[in-house]
Short mmCIF file of N, CA and C in Angstrom, two decimals:
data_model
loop_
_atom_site.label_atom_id
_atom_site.label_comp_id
_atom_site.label_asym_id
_atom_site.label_seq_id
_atom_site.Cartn_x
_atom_site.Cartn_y
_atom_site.Cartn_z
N UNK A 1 -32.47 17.49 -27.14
CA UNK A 1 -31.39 16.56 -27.38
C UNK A 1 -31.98 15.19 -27.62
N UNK A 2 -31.68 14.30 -28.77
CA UNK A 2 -32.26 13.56 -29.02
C UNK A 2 -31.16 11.99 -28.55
N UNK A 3 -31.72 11.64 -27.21
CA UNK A 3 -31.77 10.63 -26.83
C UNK A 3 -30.47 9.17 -27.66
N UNK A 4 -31.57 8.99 -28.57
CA UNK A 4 -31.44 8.41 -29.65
C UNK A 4 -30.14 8.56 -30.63
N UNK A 5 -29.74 10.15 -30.83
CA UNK A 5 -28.68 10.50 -31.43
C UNK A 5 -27.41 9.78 -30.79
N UNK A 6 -27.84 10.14 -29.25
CA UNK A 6 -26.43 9.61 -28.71
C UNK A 6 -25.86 8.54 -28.54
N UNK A 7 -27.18 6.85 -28.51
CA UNK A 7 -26.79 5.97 -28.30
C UNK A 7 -26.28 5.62 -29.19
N UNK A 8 -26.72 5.82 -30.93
CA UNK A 8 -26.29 5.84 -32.14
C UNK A 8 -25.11 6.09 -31.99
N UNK A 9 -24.04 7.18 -31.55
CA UNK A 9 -22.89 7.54 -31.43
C UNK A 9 -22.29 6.47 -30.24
N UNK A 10 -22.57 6.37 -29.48
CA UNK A 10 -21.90 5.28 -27.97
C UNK A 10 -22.10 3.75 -28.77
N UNK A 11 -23.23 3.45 -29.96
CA UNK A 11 -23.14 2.42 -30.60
C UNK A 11 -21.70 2.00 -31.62
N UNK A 12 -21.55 3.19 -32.66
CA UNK A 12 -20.94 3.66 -33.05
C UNK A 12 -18.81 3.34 -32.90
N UNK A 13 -18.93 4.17 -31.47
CA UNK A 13 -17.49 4.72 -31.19
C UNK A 13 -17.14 3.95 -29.83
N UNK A 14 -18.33 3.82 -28.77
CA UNK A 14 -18.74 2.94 -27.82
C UNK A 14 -17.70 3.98 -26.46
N UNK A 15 -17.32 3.94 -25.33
CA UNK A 15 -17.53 5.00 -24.65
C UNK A 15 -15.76 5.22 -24.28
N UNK A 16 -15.35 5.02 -25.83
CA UNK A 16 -13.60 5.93 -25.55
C UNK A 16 -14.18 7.11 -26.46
N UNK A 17 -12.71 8.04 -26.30
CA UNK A 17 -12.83 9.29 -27.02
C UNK A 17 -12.96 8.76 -28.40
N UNK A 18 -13.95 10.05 -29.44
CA UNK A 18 -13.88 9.61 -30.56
C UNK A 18 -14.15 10.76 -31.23
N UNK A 19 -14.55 11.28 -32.64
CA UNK A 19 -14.95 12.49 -33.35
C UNK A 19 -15.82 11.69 -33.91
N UNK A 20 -16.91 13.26 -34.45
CA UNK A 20 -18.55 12.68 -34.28
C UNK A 20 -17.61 13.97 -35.36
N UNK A 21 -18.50 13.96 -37.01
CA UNK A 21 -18.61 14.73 -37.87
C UNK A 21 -19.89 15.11 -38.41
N UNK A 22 -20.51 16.16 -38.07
CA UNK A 22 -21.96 16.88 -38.33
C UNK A 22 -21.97 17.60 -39.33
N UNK A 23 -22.23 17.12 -40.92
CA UNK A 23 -22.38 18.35 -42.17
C UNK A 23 -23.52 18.95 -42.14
N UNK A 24 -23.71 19.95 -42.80
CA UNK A 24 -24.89 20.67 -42.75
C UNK A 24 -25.68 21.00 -41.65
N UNK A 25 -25.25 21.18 -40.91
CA UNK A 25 -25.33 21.47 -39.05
C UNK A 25 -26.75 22.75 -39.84
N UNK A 26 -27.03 23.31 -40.16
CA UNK A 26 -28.08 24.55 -40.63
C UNK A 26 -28.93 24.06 -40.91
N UNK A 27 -29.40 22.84 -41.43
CA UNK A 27 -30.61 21.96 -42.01
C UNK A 27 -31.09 21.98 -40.63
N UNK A 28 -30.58 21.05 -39.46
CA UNK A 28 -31.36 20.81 -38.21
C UNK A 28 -32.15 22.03 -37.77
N UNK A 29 -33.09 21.98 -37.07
CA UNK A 29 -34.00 22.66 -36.20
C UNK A 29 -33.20 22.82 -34.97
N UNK A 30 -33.66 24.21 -34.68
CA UNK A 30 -32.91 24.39 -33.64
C UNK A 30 -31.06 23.95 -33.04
N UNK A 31 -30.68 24.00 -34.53
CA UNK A 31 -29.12 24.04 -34.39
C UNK A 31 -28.31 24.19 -32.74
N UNK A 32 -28.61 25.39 -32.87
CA UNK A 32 -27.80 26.08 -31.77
C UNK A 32 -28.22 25.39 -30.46
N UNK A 33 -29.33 25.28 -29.98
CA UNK A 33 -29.73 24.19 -28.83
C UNK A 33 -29.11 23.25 -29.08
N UNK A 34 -29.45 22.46 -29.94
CA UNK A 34 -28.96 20.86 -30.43
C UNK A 34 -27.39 20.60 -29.85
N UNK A 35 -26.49 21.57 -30.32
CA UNK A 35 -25.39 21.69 -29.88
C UNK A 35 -24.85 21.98 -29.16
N UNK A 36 -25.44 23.02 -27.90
CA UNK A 36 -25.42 23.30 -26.51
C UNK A 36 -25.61 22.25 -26.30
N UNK A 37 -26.76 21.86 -26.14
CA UNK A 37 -27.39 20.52 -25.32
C UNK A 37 -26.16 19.14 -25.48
N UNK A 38 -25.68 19.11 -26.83
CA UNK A 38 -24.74 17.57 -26.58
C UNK A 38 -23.12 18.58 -25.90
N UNK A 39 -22.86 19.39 -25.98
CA UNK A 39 -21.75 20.15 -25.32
C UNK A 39 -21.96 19.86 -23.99
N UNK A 40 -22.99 20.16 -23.30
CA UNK A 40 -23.37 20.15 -21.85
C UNK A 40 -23.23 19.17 -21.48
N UNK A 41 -23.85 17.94 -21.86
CA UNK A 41 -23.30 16.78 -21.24
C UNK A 41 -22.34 16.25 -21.29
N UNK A 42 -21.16 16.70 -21.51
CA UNK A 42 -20.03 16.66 -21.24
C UNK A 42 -19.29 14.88 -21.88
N UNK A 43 -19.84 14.53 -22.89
CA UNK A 43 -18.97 13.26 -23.95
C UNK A 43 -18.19 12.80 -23.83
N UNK A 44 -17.39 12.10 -23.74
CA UNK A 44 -16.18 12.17 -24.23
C UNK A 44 -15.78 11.91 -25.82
N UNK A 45 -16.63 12.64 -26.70
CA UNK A 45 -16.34 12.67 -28.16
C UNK A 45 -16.09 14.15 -28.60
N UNK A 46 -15.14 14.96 -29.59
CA UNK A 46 -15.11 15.89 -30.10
C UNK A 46 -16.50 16.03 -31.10
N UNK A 47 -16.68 17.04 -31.38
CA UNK A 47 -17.98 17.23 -32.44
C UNK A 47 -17.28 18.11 -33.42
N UNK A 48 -17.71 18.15 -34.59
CA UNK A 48 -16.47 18.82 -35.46
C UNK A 48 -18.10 18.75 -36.62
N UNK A 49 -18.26 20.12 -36.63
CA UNK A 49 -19.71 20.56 -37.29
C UNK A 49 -19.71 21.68 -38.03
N UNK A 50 -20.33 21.50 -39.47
CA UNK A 50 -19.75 22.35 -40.48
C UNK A 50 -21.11 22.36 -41.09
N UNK A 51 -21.32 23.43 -41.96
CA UNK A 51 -22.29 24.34 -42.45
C UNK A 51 -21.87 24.85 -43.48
N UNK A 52 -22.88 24.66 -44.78
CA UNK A 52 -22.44 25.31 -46.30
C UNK A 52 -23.04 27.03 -46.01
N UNK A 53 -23.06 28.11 -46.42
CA UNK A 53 -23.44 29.43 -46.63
C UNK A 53 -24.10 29.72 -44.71
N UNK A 54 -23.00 30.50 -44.62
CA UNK A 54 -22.33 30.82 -43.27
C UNK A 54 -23.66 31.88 -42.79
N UNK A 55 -24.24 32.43 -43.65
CA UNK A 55 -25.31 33.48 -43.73
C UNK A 55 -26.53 32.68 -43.16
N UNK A 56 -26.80 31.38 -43.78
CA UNK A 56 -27.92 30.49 -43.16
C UNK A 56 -27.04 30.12 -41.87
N UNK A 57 -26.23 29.23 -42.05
CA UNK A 57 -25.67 29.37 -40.75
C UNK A 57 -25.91 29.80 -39.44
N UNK A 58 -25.45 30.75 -39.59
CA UNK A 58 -25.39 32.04 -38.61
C UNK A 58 -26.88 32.45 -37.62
N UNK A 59 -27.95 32.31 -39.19
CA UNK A 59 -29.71 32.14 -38.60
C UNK A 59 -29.85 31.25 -38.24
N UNK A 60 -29.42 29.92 -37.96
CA UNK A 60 -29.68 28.78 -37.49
C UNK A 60 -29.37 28.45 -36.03
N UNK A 61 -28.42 29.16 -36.33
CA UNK A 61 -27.56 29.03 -34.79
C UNK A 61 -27.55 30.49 -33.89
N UNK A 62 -28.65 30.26 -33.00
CA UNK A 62 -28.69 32.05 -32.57
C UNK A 62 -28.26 31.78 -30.72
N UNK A 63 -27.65 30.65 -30.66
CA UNK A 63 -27.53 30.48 -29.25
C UNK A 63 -25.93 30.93 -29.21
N UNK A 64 -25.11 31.39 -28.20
CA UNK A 64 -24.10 32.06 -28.57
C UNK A 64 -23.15 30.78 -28.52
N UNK A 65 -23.32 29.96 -27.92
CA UNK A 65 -22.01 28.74 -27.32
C UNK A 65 -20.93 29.30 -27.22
N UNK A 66 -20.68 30.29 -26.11
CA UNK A 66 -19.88 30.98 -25.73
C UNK A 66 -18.78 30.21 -24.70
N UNK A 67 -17.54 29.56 -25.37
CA UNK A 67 -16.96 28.80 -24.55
C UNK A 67 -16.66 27.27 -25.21
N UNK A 68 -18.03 27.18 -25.74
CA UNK A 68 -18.02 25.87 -26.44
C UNK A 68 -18.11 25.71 -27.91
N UNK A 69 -17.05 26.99 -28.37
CA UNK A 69 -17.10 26.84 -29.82
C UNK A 69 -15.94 27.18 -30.19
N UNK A 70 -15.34 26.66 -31.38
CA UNK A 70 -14.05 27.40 -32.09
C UNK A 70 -14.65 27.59 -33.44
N UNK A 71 -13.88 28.51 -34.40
CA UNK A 71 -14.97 28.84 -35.42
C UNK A 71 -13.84 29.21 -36.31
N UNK A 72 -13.65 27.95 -37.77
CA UNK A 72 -12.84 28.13 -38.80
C UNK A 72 -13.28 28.51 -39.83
N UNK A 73 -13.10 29.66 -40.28
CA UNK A 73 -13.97 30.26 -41.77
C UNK A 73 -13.30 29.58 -43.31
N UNK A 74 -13.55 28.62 -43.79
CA UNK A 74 -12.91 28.03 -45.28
C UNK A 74 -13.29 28.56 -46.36
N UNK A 75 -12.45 29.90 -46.96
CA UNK A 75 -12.73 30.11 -48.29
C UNK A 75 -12.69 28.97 -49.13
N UNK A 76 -13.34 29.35 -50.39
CA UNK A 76 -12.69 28.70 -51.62
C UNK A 76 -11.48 29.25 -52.12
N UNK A 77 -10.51 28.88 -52.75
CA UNK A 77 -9.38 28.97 -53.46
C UNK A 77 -9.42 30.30 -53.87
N UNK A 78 -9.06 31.56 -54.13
CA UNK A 78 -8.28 32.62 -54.77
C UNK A 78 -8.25 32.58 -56.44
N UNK A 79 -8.42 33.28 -57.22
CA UNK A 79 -7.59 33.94 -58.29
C UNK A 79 -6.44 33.36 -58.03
N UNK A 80 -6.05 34.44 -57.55
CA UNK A 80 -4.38 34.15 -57.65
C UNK A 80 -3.87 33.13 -57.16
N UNK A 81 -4.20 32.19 -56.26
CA UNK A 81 -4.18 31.08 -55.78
C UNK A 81 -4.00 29.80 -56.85
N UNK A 82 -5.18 30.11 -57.68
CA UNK A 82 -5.99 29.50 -58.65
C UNK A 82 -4.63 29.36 -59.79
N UNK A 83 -4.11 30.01 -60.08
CA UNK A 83 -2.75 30.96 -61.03
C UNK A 83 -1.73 30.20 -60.43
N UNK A 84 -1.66 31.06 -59.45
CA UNK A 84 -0.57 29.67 -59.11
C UNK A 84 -0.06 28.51 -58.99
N UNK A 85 -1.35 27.77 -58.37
CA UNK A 85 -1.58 26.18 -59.01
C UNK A 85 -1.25 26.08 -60.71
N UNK A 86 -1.89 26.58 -61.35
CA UNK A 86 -2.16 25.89 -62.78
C UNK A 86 -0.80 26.12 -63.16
N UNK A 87 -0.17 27.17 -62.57
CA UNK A 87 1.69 27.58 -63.19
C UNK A 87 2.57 26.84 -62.51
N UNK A 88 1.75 26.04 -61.65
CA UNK A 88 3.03 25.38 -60.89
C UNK A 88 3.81 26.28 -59.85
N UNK A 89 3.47 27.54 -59.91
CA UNK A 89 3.49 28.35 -58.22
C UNK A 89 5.03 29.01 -59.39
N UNK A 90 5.51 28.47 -60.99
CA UNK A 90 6.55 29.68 -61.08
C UNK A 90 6.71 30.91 -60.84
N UNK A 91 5.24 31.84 -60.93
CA UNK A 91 5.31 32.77 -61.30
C UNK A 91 4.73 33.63 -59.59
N UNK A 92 4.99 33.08 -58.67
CA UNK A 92 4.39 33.21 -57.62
C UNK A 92 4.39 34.33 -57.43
N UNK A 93 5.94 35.08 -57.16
CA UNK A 93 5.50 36.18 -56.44
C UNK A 93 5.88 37.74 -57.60
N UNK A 94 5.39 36.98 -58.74
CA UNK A 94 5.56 37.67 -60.15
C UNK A 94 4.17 37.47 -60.98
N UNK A 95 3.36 37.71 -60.03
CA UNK A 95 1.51 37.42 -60.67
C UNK A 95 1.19 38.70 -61.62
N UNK A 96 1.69 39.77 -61.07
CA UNK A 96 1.44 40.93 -61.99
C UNK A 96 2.06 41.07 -63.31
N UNK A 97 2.87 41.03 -63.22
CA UNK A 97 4.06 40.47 -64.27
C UNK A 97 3.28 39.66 -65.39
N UNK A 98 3.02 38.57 -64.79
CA UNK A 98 2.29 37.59 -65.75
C UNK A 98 0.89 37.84 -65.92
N UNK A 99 0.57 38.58 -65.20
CA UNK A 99 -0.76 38.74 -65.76
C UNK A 99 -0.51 39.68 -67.37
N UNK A 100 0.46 40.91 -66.99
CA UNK A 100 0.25 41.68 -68.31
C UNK A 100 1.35 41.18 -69.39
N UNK A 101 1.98 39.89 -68.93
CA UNK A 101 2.65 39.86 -70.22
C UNK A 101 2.08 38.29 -70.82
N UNK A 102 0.91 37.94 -70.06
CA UNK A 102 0.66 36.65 -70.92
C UNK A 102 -1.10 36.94 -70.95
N UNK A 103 -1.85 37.61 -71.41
CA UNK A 103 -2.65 38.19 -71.61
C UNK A 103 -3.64 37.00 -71.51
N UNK A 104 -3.43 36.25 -73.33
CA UNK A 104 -3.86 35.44 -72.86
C UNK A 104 -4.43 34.48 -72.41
N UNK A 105 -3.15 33.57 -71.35
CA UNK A 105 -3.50 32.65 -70.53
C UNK A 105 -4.08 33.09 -69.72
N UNK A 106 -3.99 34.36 -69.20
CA UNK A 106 -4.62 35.18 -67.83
C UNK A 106 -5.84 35.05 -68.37
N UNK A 107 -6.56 35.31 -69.67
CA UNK A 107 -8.07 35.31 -69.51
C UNK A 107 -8.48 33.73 -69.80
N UNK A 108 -7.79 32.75 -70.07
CA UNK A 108 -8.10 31.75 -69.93
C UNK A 108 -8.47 31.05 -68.45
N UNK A 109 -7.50 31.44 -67.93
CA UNK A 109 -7.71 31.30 -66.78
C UNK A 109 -8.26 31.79 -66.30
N UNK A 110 -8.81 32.62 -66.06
CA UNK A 110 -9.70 33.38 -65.41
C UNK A 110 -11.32 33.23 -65.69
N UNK A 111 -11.29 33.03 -67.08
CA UNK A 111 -12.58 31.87 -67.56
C UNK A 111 -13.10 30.91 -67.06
N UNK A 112 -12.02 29.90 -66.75
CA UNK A 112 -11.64 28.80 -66.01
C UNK A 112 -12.37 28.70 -64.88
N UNK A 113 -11.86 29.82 -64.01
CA UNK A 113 -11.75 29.92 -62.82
C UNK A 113 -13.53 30.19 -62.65
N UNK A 114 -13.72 31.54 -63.16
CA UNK A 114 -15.42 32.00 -63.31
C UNK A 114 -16.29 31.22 -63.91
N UNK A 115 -16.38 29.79 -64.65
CA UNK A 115 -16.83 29.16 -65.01
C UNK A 115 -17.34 28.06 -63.68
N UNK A 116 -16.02 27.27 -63.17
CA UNK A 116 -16.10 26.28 -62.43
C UNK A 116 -15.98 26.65 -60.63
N UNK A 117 -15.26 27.87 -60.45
CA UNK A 117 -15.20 28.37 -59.25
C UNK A 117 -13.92 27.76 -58.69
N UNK A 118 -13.81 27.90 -57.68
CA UNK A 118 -12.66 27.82 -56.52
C UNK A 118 -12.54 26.96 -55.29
N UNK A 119 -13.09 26.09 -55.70
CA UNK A 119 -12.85 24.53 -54.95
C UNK A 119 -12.00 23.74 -55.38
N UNK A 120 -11.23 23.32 -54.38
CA UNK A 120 -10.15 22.44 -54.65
C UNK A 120 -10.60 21.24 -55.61
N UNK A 121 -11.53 20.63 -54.97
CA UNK A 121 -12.02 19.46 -55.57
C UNK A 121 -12.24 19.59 -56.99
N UNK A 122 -12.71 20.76 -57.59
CA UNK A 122 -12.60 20.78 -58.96
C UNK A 122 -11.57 21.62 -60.29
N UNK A 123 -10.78 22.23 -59.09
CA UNK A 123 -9.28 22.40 -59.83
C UNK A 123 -8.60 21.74 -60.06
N UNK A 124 -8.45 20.89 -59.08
CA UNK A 124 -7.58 19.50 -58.97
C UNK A 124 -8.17 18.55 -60.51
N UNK A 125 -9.95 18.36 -60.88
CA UNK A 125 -9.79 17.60 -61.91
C UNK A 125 -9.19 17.92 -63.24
N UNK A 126 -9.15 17.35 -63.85
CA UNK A 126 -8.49 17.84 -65.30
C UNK A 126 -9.47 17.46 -66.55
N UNK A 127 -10.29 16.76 -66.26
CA UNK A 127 -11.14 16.33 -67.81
C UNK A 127 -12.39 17.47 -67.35
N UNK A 128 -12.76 18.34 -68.25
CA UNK A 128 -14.08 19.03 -68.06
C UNK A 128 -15.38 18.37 -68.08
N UNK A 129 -15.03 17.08 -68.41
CA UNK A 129 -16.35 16.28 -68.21
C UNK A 129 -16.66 16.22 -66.30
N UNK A 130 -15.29 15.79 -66.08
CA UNK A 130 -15.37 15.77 -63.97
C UNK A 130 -15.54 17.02 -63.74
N UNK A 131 -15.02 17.89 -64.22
CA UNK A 131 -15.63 19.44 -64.06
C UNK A 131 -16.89 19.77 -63.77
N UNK A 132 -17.23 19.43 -64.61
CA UNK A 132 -18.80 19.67 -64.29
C UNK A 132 -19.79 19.06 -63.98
N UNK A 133 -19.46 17.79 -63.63
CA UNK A 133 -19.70 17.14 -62.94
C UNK A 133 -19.93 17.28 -61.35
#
């Protein structure tokens, strides 16, 4: 536990409750300690710690924190999800429907979709320049 981390945070937030946000929690060494260890001493800050490819993840973190963990799995967006957005959710619970009678927009979309993937952040843009970006 690095000392240092914490005064940074008590510098920070200073000693009311506060949330501490940790990305890429899988890069650190020894993850799973790291995070026992600031759990144990008992904070008064939430830790709210997130990790890209759940597979590294998972090897990173081999300590169980049994007690001291909640664990939210975030897909990316859906196909059909994906469909729904771009239709404006008309055709919601008529996806089959539209798939075989608008041929197709369905492979446009679906181009779309397999091109740029299923993150909000880049469905939401609209110029393919931010796309791919």
């Amino acid at each position: 536990m690095s000392s240092r981390f914490i005064k940074k945070i008590e510098l920070e937030i200073g000693d009311s409750k506060g949330y501490v946000f940790i990305d890429e929690i899988q890069r650190k060494e020894n993850a799973g300690l790291f995070l026992k260890g600031i759990y144990d001493i008992n904070l008064p800050y939430k830790f709210i710690v997130s990790g890209s490819g759940s597979i590294k993840l998972k090897e990173k973190i081999q300590e169980s924190l049994a007690g001291r963990k909640r664990i939210f799995e975030l897909s990316t967006i859906t196909f059909e999800e994906f469909v729904n957005y771009k239709t404006d959710y008309k055709y919601e619970n008529k996806l089959e429907k539209f798939f075989s009678l608008e041929e197709t927009k369905t492979l446009s979309f679906l181009e779309e979709y397999l091109n740029f993937g299923g993150y909000p952040r880049v469905i939401l843009e609209t110029s393919l320049k931010e796309k791919m970006r």
